[in-house]
XYZ file of C-alpha atoms in Angstrom:
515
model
C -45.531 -32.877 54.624
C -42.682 -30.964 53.540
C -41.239 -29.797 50.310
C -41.205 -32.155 47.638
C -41.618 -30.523 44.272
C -41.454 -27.093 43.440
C -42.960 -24.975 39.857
C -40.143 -22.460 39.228
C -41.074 -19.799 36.199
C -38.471 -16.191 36.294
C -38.315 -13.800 34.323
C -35.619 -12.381 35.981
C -33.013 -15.445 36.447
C -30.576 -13.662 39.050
C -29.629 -17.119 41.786
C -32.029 -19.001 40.124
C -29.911 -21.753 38.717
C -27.915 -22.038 42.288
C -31.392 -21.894 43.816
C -32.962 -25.021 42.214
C -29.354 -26.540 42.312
C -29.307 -27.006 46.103
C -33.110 -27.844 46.465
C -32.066 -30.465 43.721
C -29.768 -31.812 46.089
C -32.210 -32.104 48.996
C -34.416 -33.957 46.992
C -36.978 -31.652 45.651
C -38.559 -32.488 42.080
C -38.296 -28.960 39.959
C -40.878 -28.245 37.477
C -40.220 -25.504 35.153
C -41.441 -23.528 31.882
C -39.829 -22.546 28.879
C -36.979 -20.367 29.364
C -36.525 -20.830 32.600
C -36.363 -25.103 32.393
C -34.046 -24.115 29.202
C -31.689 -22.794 31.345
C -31.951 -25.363 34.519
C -31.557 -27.807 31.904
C -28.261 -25.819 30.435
C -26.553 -25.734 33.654
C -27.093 -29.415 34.538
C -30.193 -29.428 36.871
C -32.825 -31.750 37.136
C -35.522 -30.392 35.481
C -39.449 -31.517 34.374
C -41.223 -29.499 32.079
C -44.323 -28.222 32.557
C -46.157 -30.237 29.795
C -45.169 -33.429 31.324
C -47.444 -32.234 34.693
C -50.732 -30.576 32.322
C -50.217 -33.623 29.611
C -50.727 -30.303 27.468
C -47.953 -28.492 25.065
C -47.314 -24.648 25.633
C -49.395 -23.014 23.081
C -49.473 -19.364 21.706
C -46.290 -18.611 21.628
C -46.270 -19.461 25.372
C -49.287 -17.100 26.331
C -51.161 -20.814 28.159
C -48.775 -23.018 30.105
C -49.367 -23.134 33.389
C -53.118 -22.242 33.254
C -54.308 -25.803 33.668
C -56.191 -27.644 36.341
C -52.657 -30.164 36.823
C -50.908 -27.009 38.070
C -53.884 -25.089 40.261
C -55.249 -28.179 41.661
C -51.396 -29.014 42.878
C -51.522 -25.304 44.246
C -54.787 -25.118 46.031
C -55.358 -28.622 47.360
C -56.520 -28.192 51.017
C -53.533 -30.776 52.172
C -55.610 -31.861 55.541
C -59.296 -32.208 53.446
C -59.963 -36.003 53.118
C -62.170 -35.198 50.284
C -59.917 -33.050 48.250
C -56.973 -35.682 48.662
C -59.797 -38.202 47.295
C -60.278 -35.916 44.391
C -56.579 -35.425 43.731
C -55.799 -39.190 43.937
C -59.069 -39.977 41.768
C -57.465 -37.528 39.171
C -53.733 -38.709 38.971
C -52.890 -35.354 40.116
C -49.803 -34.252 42.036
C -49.573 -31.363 45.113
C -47.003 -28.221 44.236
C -45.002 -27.307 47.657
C -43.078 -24.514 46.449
C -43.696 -21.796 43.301
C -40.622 -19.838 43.072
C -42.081 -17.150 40.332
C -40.995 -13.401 39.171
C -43.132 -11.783 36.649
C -42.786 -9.984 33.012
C -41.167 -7.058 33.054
C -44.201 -4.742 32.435
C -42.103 -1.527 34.613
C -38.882 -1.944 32.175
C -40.380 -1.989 29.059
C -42.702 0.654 29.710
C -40.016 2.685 31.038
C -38.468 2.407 27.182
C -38.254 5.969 25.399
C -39.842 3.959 22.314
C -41.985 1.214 24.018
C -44.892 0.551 21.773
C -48.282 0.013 23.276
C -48.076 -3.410 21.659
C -45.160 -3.905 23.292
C -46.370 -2.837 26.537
C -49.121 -5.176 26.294
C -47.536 -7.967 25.732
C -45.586 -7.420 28.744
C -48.505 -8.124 31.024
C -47.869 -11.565 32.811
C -51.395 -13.768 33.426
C -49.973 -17.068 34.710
C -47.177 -15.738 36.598
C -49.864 -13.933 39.024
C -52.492 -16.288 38.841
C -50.057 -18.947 40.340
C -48.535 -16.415 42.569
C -51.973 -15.864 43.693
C -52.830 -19.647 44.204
C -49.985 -20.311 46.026
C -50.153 -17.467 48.484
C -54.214 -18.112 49.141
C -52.938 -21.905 50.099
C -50.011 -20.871 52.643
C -51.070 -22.466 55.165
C -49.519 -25.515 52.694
C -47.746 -24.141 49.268
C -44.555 -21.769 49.823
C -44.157 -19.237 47.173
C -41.222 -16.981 46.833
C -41.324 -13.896 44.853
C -38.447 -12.303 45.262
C -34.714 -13.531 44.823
C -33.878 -11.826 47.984
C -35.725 -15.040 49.618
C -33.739 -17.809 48.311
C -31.535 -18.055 50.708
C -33.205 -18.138 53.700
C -36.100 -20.474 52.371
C -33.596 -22.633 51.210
C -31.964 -22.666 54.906
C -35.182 -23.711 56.235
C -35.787 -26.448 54.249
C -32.337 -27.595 54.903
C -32.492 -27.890 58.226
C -36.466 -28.871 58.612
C -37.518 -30.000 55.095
C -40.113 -27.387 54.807
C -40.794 -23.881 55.723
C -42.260 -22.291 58.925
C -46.108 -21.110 58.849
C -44.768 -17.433 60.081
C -42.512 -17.454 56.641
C -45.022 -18.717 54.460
C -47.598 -16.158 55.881
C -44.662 -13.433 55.344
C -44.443 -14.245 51.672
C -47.850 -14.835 51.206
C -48.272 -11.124 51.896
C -44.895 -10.415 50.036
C -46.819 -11.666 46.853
C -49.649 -9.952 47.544
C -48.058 -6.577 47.726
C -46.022 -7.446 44.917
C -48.987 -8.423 42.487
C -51.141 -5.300 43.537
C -48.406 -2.881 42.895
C -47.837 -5.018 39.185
C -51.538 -4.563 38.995
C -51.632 -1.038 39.987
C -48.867 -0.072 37.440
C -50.295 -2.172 34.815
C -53.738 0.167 35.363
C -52.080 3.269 35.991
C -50.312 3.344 32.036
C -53.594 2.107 30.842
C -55.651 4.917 32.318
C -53.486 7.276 31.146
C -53.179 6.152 27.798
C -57.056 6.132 27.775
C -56.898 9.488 28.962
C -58.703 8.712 32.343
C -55.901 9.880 34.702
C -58.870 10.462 37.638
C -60.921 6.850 37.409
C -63.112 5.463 39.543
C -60.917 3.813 41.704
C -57.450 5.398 42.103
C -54.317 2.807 42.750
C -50.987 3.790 43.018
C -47.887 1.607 44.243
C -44.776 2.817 45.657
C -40.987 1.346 46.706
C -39.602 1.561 49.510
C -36.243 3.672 49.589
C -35.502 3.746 52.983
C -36.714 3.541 56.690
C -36.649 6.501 58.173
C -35.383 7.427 62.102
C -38.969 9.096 62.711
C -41.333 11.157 60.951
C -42.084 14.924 61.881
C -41.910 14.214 65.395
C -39.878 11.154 67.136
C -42.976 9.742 68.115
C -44.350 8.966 64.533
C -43.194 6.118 62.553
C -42.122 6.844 58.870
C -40.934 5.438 55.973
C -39.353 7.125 52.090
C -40.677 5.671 48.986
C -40.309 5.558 45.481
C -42.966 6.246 42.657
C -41.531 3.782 39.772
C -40.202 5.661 36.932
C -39.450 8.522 38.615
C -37.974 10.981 36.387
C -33.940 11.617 36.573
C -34.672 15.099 38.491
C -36.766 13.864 41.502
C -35.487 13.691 45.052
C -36.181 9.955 44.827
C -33.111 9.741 42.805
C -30.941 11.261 44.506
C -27.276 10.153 44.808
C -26.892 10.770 48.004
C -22.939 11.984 48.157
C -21.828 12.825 52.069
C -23.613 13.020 55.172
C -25.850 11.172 57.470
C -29.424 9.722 56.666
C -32.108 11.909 55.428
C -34.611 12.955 57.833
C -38.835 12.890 56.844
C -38.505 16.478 57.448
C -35.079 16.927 55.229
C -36.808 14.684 52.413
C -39.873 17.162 52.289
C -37.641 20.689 52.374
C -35.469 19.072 49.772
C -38.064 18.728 47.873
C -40.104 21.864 48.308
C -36.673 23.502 47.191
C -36.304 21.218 44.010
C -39.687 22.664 43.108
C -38.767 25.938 43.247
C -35.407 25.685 41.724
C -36.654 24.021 38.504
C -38.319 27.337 37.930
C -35.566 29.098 36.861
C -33.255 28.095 33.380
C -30.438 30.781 34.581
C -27.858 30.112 37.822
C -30.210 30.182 40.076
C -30.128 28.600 44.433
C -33.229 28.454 46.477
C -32.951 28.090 50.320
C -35.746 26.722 52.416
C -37.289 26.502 56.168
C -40.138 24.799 56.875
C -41.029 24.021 53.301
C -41.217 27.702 52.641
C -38.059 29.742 50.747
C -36.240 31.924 53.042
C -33.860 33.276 50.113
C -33.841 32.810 46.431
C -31.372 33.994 44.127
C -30.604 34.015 40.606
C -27.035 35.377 38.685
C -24.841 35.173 35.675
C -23.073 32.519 38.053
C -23.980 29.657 41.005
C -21.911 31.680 42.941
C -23.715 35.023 42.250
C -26.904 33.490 42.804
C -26.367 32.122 46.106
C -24.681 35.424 47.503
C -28.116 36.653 46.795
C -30.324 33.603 48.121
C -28.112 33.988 51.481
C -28.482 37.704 51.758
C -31.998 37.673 51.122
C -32.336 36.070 54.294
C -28.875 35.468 56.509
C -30.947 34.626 60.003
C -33.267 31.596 58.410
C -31.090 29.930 56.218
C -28.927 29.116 59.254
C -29.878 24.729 59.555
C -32.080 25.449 55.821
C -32.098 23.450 52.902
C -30.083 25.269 49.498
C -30.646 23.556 46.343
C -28.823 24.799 42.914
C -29.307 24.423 39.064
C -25.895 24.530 38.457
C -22.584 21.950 39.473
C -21.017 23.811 42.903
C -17.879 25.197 42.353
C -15.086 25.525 44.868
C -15.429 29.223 45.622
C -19.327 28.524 45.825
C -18.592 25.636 48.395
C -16.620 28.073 50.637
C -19.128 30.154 51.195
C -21.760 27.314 51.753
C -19.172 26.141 54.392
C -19.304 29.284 56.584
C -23.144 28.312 57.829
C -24.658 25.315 59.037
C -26.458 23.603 56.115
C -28.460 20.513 56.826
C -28.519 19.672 52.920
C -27.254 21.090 49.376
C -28.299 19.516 46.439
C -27.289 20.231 43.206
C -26.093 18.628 39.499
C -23.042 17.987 40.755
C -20.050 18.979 42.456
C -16.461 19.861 41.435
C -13.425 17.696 43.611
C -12.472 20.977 44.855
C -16.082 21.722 46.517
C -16.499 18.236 47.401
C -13.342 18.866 49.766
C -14.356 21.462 51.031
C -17.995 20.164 51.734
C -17.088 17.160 53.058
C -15.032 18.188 55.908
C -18.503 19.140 57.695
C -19.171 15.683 58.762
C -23.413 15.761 59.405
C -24.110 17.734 56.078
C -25.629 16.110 52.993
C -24.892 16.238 49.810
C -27.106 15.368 47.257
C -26.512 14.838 43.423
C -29.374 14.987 41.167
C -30.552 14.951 37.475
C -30.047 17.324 35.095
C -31.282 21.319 36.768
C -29.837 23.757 34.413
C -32.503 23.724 31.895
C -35.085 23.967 34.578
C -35.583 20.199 35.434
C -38.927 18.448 34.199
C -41.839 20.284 34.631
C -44.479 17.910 32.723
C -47.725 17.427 35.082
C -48.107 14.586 37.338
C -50.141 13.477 40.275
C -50.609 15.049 43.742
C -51.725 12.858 46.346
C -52.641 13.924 50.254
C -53.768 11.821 52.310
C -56.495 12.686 55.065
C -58.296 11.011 57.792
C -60.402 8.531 56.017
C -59.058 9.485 52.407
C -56.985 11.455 50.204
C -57.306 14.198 47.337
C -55.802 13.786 44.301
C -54.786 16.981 41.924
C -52.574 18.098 39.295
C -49.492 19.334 40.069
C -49.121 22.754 39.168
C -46.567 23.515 36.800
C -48.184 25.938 35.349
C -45.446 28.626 33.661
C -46.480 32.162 33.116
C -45.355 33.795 29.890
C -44.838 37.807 29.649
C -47.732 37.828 26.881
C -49.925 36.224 29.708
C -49.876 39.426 31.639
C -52.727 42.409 31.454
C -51.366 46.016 32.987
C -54.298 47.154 34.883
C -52.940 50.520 35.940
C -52.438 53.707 34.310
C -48.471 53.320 34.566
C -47.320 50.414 33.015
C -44.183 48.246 34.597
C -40.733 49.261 33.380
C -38.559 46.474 31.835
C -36.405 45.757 35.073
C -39.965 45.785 37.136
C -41.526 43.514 34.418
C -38.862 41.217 35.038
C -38.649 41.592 38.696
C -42.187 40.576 38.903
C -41.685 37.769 36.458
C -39.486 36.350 39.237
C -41.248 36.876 42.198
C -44.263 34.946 40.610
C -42.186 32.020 40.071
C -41.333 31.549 43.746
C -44.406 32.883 45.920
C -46.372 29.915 43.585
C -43.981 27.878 46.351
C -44.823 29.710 48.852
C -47.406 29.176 51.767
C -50.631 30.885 51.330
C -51.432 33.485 52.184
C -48.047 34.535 49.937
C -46.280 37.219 49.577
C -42.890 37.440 47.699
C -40.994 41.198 47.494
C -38.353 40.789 45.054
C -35.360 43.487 44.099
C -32.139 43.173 42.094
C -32.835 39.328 40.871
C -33.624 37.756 44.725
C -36.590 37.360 47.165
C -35.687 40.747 50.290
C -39.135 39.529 51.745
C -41.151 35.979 51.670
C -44.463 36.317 53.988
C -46.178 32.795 54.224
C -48.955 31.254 55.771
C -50.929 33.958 57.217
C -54.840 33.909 57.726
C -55.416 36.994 55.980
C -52.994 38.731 52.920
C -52.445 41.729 54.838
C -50.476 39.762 57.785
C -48.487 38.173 54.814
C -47.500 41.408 53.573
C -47.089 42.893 56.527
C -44.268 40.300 57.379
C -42.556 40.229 53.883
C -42.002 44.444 54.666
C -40.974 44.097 57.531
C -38.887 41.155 57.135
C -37.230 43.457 53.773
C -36.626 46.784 55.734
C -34.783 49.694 53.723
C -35.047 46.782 50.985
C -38.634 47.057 50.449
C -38.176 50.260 49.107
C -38.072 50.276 44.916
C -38.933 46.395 45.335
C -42.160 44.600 43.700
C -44.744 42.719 45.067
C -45.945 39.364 43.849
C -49.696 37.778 45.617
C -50.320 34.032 44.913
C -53.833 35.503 44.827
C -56.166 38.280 44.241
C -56.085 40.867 47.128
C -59.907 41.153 48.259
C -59.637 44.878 48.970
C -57.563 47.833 48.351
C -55.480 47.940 52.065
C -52.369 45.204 51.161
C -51.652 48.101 48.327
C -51.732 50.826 51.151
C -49.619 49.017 52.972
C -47.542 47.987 49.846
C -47.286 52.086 48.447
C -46.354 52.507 52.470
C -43.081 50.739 52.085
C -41.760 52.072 48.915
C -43.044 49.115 46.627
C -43.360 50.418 42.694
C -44.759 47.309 40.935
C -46.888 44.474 41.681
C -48.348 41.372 40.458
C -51.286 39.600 41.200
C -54.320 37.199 40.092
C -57.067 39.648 39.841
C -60.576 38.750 40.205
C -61.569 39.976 42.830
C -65.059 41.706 43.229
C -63.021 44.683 44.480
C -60.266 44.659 41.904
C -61.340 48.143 41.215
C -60.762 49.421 44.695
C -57.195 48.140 44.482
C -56.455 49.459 41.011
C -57.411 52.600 42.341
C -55.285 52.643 45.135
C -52.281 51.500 43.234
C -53.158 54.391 40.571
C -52.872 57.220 43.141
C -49.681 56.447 44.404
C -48.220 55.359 40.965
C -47.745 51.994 41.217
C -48.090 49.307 38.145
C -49.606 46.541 38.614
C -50.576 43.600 36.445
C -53.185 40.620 36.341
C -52.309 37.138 35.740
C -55.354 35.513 35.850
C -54.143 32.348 37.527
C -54.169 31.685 41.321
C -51.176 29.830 43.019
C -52.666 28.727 45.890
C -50.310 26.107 48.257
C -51.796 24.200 51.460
């Protein structure tokens, strides 16, 4: 059979012209559509327009072209069906070997700052997909060709054979495929959310592929990094990736577990992470202050952790990131001087990101988990507690420095683990207790973990302590101030406790719990 006449219609024109230039040459009849034949035309190639196939003009304002029976019969035509070559022939109709198609760019203009929803819907292609779609149902025929990444090797093939393989025309059938259903799934997403239906009935999302990764976890598990589209400026996904080898799956989820907890903060502040948990966090009137606190807090884990800052890495900062091994740092930026430095440690990565110092972007999105047969789907929590928020539950009431002692540790054991417990003293975490099955072990392991520390340091619970033996433990060790949900049944037994040995405690009302 081979390739005889292809339907070309791109919105993005990148090789386009060379493209249909060389299958030109090899004898292939182009058909094309406005723009698109306007430009094949331009730069000398043969060139039919899609009227002269349908018989029928391109009406509203271009909106109906190629949604004709001339253009889907050429598509679908069962090639080895004796009665649907009789029907073609009967008809006067021709067969379509190749659809070389891109589609409207719905992503780019709804990425706009001022896109209108006008605008946005306009942007939805119809007969882009719906010929995509007919020509990857009929592959075992029609070759279609989505993506300008493909030119060149379809192009080889029918050079040398005259048409393409079945194993490529399978591969870009299900290249369209995946391409239309993320289109669609975009296109559905910004419509449910302007509808104000963010949790439908069906949930779709689409994502880009970044990068292959080595392994996942483990090097027995396959994995892969991907990008949400329009991912804001201040997401690991957009990272600049400055020095160092390839991120791991476990690098790209500590990275990110300390970008969460750095946005938090507006002042100098570095975060260091293990294991998705923070083993030090720090905050100063410099980046420099603020990560001699983060690496105190903790000197043991942060050896091979993760330090992220909200401020561009100065020289003097980069020296003392260079005395331990750091798989990654990411920050704003990083001055010449501290990229010398940093760069003389060959494996370590540097990563440039987004704007930090104002505390990044902290509107709500989407949370999705996967498990076996399913996922869950929740809000993110950004949720930001404000000083008027809080409701003193003790006799004493927190001074100022404990007020804003505790006013820190809330904003990092929300990142923490539960069962959480944060100690914080002197602007950084001196204890971090994570993932216990009960809050006692939690605390038990943040004290310890704080020694002589603990002592004039507050506590902060990601929730409500279900009876009065954490604050034992917590009056025990020297701790003067904590902060917690409340809610509990027993909240009584625990305000009690913290009354008789004179500590202040105060109620949130909201629960940070992290799985």
């Amino acid at each position: 059979m081979g390739i005889k006449r292809a339907l070309v219609s791109v919105s993005d024109k990148t090789g386009i012209v060379e493209f249909c230039r060389e299958l030109s040459k090899l004898g292939v009849e182009i058909v094309s559509t406005g723009g698109t034949k306007s430009l094949l035309s331009k730069e000398g190639v043969p060139v039919i327009g899609i009227s002269e196939v349908t018989g029928f003009p391109e009406i509203l304002d271009g909106r109906v072209k190629t949604l004709h029976p001339a253009v889907h019969s050429g598509l679908l035509a069962v090639r080895d069906s004796a009665e649907h070559q009789a029907q073609m022939k009967e008809l006067g109709l021709d067969y379509i070997d190749l659809v070389v198609v891109n589609l409207y760019p719905f992503q780019e203009t709804i990425a706009k700052p001022d896109v209108t929803y006008e605008d946005a819907i306009e942007n939805i292609d119809i007969g882009g997909p719906t010929m995509l779609r007919s020509a990857a149902k009929n592959h075992a025929f029609v070759s279609v060709v989505v993506d300008a990444a493909d030119y060149a090797s379809v192009l080889e093939e029918v050079r040398t054979g005259g048409d393409t393989t079945l194993e490529t025309r399978k591969r870009l059938a299900a290249k369209v495929f995946r391409h239309t259903a993320a289109y669609d799934a975009l296109i559905s997403d910004y419509l449910s959310n302007v509808t104000g239906d963010p949790l439908p009935e069906r949930y779709t999302v689409t994502y880009e592929k970044i990068q292959d990764l080595r392994y996942g976890e483990n090097p027995h598990q396959k994995a892969a990094f991907y990008r949400k589209p329009l991912a804001a400026a201040d997401t690991l996904t957009t990272a600049e990736q400055l020095h160092g080898k390839e991120l791991s799956y476990n690098n790209i989820n500590d990275a990110n577990a300390a970008l969460q907890i750095v946005k938090e903060f507006e002042e100098p502040a570095v975060v260091a992470v293990k294991h998705m948990n923070p083993c030090g966090v720090g905050v100063g009137e410099s980046i420099y202050e603020a990560y001699r606190k983060a690496y105190e807090a903790d000197p043991v884990s942060i050896f091979g952790g993760i330090v992220a800052a909200n401020r561009i890495i100065d020289e003097a900062t980069a020296l003392l990131l260079k005395e331990i091994f750091l798989e990654i740092i990411l920050a704003p930026g990083f001055t010449a001087e501290a990229l010398e430095v940093l760069t003389q440690k060959k494996n370590i990565r540097l990563l440039k990101l987004g704007n930090l110092a104002a505390g990044g972007s902290r509107s709500s999105q989407f949370v999705v988990t996967s498990i076996d047969g399913g996922m869950v789907v929740q809000e993110s929590d950004v949720h930001s507690l404000k000083e008027s928020d809080l409701q003193v539950v003790t006799d004493r009431k927190p001074t100022e420095e404990e007020l804003k002692q505790l006013l820190f540790g809330w904003k990092v054991v929300k990142h923490v683990k539960s069962n959480a417990i944060v100690l914080a003293k002197d602007d950084m975490t001196v204890g971090v207790g994570a993932g216990q099955m009960n809050r006692v072990g939690s605390a038990k392991i943040a004290i310890d973990q704080a020694g002589d520390k603990a002592k004039g340091s507050v506590l902060a619970s990601d929730a409500f302590f279900p009876m009065g033996d954490t604050l034992e433990l917590a009056a025990k060790a020297g701790i003067t101030a904590v902060i917690q949900p409340g809610g509990s049944v027993r909240d009584e037994e625990s305000i009690k406790v913290a009354n008789e040995h004179g500590i202040a405690m105060v109620f949130t009302g909201v629960r940070h719990f992290k799985h």
